[in-house]
Amino acid sequence: MKKLNVVIWNEFRHERTKEKIKAIYPDGLHAAIKSYLDKNEDMEVSLAALDDPDQGLPDERLENIDVLLWWGHAAHKEVDDALVEKIRERVYTGKMSFIALHSGHHSKPFKAIVGTNGNLSWGREQKEIMWNLMPSHEIAAGIPDHFLIESEEMYGEPFYIPQPDALVFGAWYEDGHIFRAGACFNRGAGKVFYFQPGHESCRSYYNPYVLRIIENAIRWAKPTEHGYEIEDKCPHITAAITEEFNQL
Ligand code: ZN
């Protein structure tokens, strides 16, 4: 059986520069997620970081990824635009799926793939209740009707995303805000999931339900076998047409 090639990409700066964050995630928050996922024999999970060569995703690696998870925050602008375009292309042609975690709502790939500015409302860290809005969905498997996250950064509505194709989780916060916290999008032949928990100074990537949702989302996101190559260029644009246009 071919294993699902899963890469967890992390900006991986807060955990290396701030003692408080390092104490929570000594090897990075991506490593905490990986250590939970490693029990799955059908997945090959590896890590990538912004400061790795080729920002962690050289072509030969990117071309083999089935599901790419993305956590970025303060260095979104440093991500190479050409890499973002390659990621978007792989998702649109159904070769790879994309899961944006927490502050990944403002990442270049999420914005480019989904088509949004990613803006939302922010608030203080507080108690959050995650509501299971769609128990029939594969991503909600094993998740109760609601669960408590002791402390998370408040992300509130309006969240300027296009209408999700499925809204699996909704968040309620102590201060009364609500948020579309777990949303699926189909883009081209590919799949995208956004999931809100995961602020670097909170401990959400140790919460068993948060981790189970990420695991479920990876399985849901497994690329479909199309059995054909999806064309991305109009075959009617010939060299002759291009030559004519060049003469204008
Ligand atoms: Zn945050």
Coordinates of C-alpha atoms and ligand atoms in Angstrom, one line a residue:
M1 CA 0.0 0.0 0.0
K2 CA 1.3 3.4 -0.9
K3 CA 1.5 5.6 2.1
L4 CA -0.1 9.0 2.1
N5 CA 2.7 11.6 1.9
V6 CA 1.9 14.3 4.5
V7 CA 4.1 17.3 5.1
I8 CA 3.5 19.7 8.0
W9 CA 5.0 23.1 7.0
N10 CA 5.7 25.5 9.8
E11 CA 7.1 29.0 9.9
F12 CA 9.0 27.7 13.0
R13 CA 10.2 31.0 14.3
H14 CA 8.2 31.7 17.5
E15 CA 9.4 28.3 19.0
R16 CA 13.0 29.2 18.3
T17 CA 13.0 32.8 19.5
K18 CA 10.6 32.9 22.5
E19 CA 11.3 30.9 25.7
K20 CA 7.6 30.8 26.6
I21 CA 6.7 29.2 23.2
K22 CA 9.7 26.9 23.2
A23 CA 8.5 25.6 26.6
I24 CA 5.2 24.6 25.1
Y25 CA 6.5 23.2 21.8
P26 CA 10.2 22.4 22.3
D27 CA 10.6 20.9 18.8
G28 CA 8.1 23.2 17.1
L29 CA 4.3 22.9 17.0
H30 CA 4.6 20.9 13.7
A31 CA 6.5 18.3 15.6
A32 CA 3.8 18.0 18.2
I33 CA 1.2 17.3 15.4
K34 CA 3.6 14.8 13.8
S35 CA 4.1 12.9 17.0
Y36 CA 0.4 12.3 17.2
L37 CA 0.1 11.3 13.5
D38 CA 3.0 9.0 13.5
K39 CA 0.9 6.1 14.9
N40 CA -0.8 5.9 11.5
E41 CA 0.8 3.2 9.3
D42 CA -0.9 4.5 6.2
M43 CA 0.8 8.0 6.5
E44 CA 4.4 9.1 6.0
V45 CA 4.5 12.3 7.9
S46 CA 7.5 14.7 7.7
L47 CA 8.3 18.3 8.6
A48 CA 9.3 21.4 6.7
A49 CA 10.1 24.9 7.8
L50 CA 10.5 28.4 6.3
D51 CA 14.2 28.5 7.1
D52 CA 15.0 25.2 5.5
P53 CA 16.7 25.3 2.0
D54 CA 14.1 26.1 -0.7
Q55 CA 11.8 27.1 2.2
G56 CA 11.4 23.4 2.9
L57 CA 9.7 22.6 -0.3
P58 CA 12.1 21.9 -3.2
D59 CA 10.3 20.8 -6.4
E60 CA 11.3 17.1 -6.0
R61 CA 9.7 17.1 -2.5
L62 CA 6.6 19.2 -3.4
E63 CA 5.9 16.9 -6.4
N64 CA 5.4 13.9 -4.1
I65 CA 3.2 15.5 -1.4
D66 CA -0.4 14.3 -1.1
V67 CA -1.5 16.6 1.8
L68 CA 0.3 19.8 2.8
L69 CA -0.5 21.3 6.2
W70 CA 0.5 24.9 6.7
W71 CA 1.1 27.0 9.9
G72 CA 2.5 30.5 9.3
H73 CA 2.1 33.7 11.2
A74 CA 4.6 36.6 11.3
A75 CA 6.6 35.8 8.2
H76 CA 3.9 35.2 5.5
K77 CA 5.5 37.8 3.3
E78 CA 8.7 35.9 3.2
V79 CA 7.2 32.9 1.4
D80 CA 8.3 32.8 -2.2
D81 CA 5.6 33.7 -4.7
A82 CA 6.8 31.2 -7.2
L83 CA 6.4 28.4 -4.5
V84 CA 2.9 29.7 -3.7
E85 CA 2.0 29.4 -7.4
K86 CA 3.3 25.8 -7.5
I87 CA 1.3 24.9 -4.4
R88 CA -1.9 26.4 -5.9
E89 CA -1.3 24.6 -9.2
R90 CA -0.9 21.2 -7.5
V91 CA -4.1 21.8 -5.5
Y92 CA -6.1 23.0 -8.5
T93 CA -5.0 20.0 -10.6
G94 CA -6.0 17.6 -7.8
K95 CA -2.5 16.3 -7.1
M96 CA -2.4 17.6 -3.6
S97 CA -4.7 19.0 -0.9
F98 CA -4.0 21.9 1.5
I99 CA -4.9 22.3 5.1
A100 CA -4.4 25.7 6.6
L101 CA -3.9 25.8 10.4
H102 CA -4.8 28.7 12.7
S103 CA -3.0 31.9 11.5
G104 CA -2.5 30.2 8.1
H105 CA -5.8 32.0 7.3
H106 CA -3.4 34.9 6.2
S107 CA -0.9 32.7 4.5
K108 CA -0.1 33.3 0.8
P109 CA -1.1 29.8 -0.3
F110 CA -4.5 29.8 1.6
K111 CA -5.4 33.2 0.2
A112 CA -4.3 32.2 -3.4
I113 CA -6.0 28.9 -3.4
V114 CA -9.3 29.8 -1.7
G115 CA -9.6 33.4 -3.1
T116 CA -9.8 35.6 0.0
N117 CA -7.9 38.3 1.9
G118 CA -8.2 36.0 4.9
N119 CA -9.2 38.8 7.2
L120 CA -11.2 38.2 10.5
S121 CA -11.6 39.7 14.0
W122 CA -9.1 39.0 16.7
G123 CA -9.4 39.0 20.5
R124 CA -7.7 37.9 23.7
E125 CA -7.0 34.3 24.7
Q126 CA -10.0 32.7 26.4
K127 CA -12.1 29.6 26.7
E128 CA -13.5 28.3 23.4
I129 CA -16.2 25.7 22.8
M130 CA -15.9 23.9 19.5
W131 CA -19.3 22.8 18.1
N132 CA -19.6 19.9 15.8
L133 CA -22.0 21.3 13.1
M134 CA -21.9 18.4 10.7
P135 CA -21.6 15.0 12.5
S136 CA -22.1 13.1 9.2
H137 CA -18.9 14.6 7.8
E138 CA -15.7 12.5 7.6
I139 CA -13.7 15.2 9.4
A140 CA -16.1 15.0 12.4
A141 CA -15.6 11.3 12.9
G142 CA -15.1 10.5 16.6
I143 CA -15.8 14.1 17.7
P144 CA -18.5 14.7 20.3
D145 CA -21.3 17.3 19.8
H146 CA -19.0 19.9 21.4
F147 CA -15.7 20.0 23.2
L148 CA -13.9 22.6 25.3
I149 CA -10.5 24.2 24.5
E150 CA -9.2 25.7 27.8
S151 CA -7.5 28.6 26.1
E152 CA -7.3 29.8 22.5
E153 CA -6.8 33.1 20.8
M154 CA -10.2 34.5 19.8
Y155 CA -10.8 34.5 16.0
G156 CA -14.2 36.0 15.3
E157 CA -16.7 36.7 12.5
P158 CA -16.8 38.2 10.1
F159 CA -14.3 35.9 8.5
Y160 CA -13.9 37.1 4.9
I161 CA -13.9 33.8 3.2
P162 CA -16.1 32.7 0.3
Q163 CA -19.0 30.5 1.4
P164 CA -17.4 27.2 2.4
D165 CA -18.4 24.0 0.6
A166 CA -18.9 22.4 4.0
L167 CA -18.9 24.0 7.4
V168 CA -17.9 21.3 9.8
F169 CA -17.1 23.2 13.0
G170 CA -18.2 26.4 14.6
A171 CA -16.6 28.1 17.6
W172 CA -18.1 30.0 20.5
Y173 CA -15.9 32.1 22.8
E174 CA -16.4 33.2 26.4
D175 CA -16.7 36.9 25.3
G176 CA -19.6 36.0 23.0
H177 CA -17.9 35.9 19.6
I178 CA -18.5 33.1 17.1
F179 CA -16.4 31.8 14.3
R180 CA -16.5 29.4 11.3
A181 CA -13.7 27.4 12.8
G182 CA -13.6 24.3 10.5
A183 CA -14.4 24.9 6.8
C184 CA -13.9 22.8 3.7
F185 CA -13.5 24.2 0.2
N186 CA -13.3 22.5 -3.2
R187 CA -11.0 24.3 -5.5
G188 CA -10.4 23.0 -9.0
A189 CA -9.9 19.2 -8.6
G190 CA -8.4 19.7 -5.1
K191 CA -9.6 20.0 -1.5
V192 CA -8.8 22.6 1.2
F193 CA -9.6 22.6 4.9
Y194 CA -9.2 25.5 7.3
F195 CA -9.0 24.8 11.1
Q196 CA -8.8 27.6 13.6
P197 CA -7.1 26.2 16.9
G198 CA -3.4 26.4 17.2
H199 CA -2.2 29.8 18.6
E200 CA 1.5 29.4 19.5
S201 CA 1.2 30.3 23.1
C202 CA -1.8 27.9 23.7
R203 CA -1.6 24.1 23.9
S204 CA -4.2 23.1 21.3
Y205 CA -1.9 20.7 19.5
Y206 CA -2.0 18.5 22.6
N207 CA -5.8 18.5 22.6
P208 CA -6.9 15.0 21.5
Y209 CA -10.0 16.2 19.7
V210 CA -8.0 18.9 17.8
L211 CA -5.5 16.3 16.8
R212 CA -8.2 13.8 15.8
I213 CA -9.8 16.5 13.6
I214 CA -6.5 17.2 11.9
E215 CA -6.0 13.4 11.3
N216 CA -9.5 13.1 9.9
A217 CA -9.0 16.1 7.7
I218 CA -5.8 14.5 6.2
R219 CA -7.8 11.3 5.4
W220 CA -10.7 13.4 3.9
A221 CA -8.2 15.4 1.9
K222 CA -6.5 12.4 0.3
P223 CA -6.3 13.3 -3.4
T224 CA -8.8 11.5 -5.6
E225 CA -7.4 9.3 -8.3
H226 CA -8.7 11.0 -11.5
G227 CA -7.1 8.6 -14.0
Y228 CA -6.4 11.4 -16.4
E229 CA -4.2 14.6 -16.5
I230 CA -6.1 17.8 -16.0
E231 CA -5.3 20.2 -18.7
D232 CA -4.3 23.7 -17.7
K233 CA -3.7 25.3 -21.1
C234 CA -6.1 25.9 -23.9
P235 CA -4.9 23.7 -26.8
H236 CA -6.4 26.1 -29.3
I237 CA -3.7 28.8 -28.6
T238 CA -1.2 27.8 -31.2
A239 CA 2.3 29.1 -31.8
A240 CA 0.9 30.9 -34.9
I241 CA -1.7 32.8 -32.8
T242 CA 1.0 33.8 -30.3
E243 CA 3.2 35.0 -33.2
E244 CA 0.3 37.1 -34.6
F245 CA -0.3 38.7 -31.2
N246 CA 3.4 39.5 -30.8
Q247 CA 3.2 41.6 -34.0
L248 CA 0.5 43.9 -32.6
Ligands
ZN1 ZN -2.4 33.1 16.8

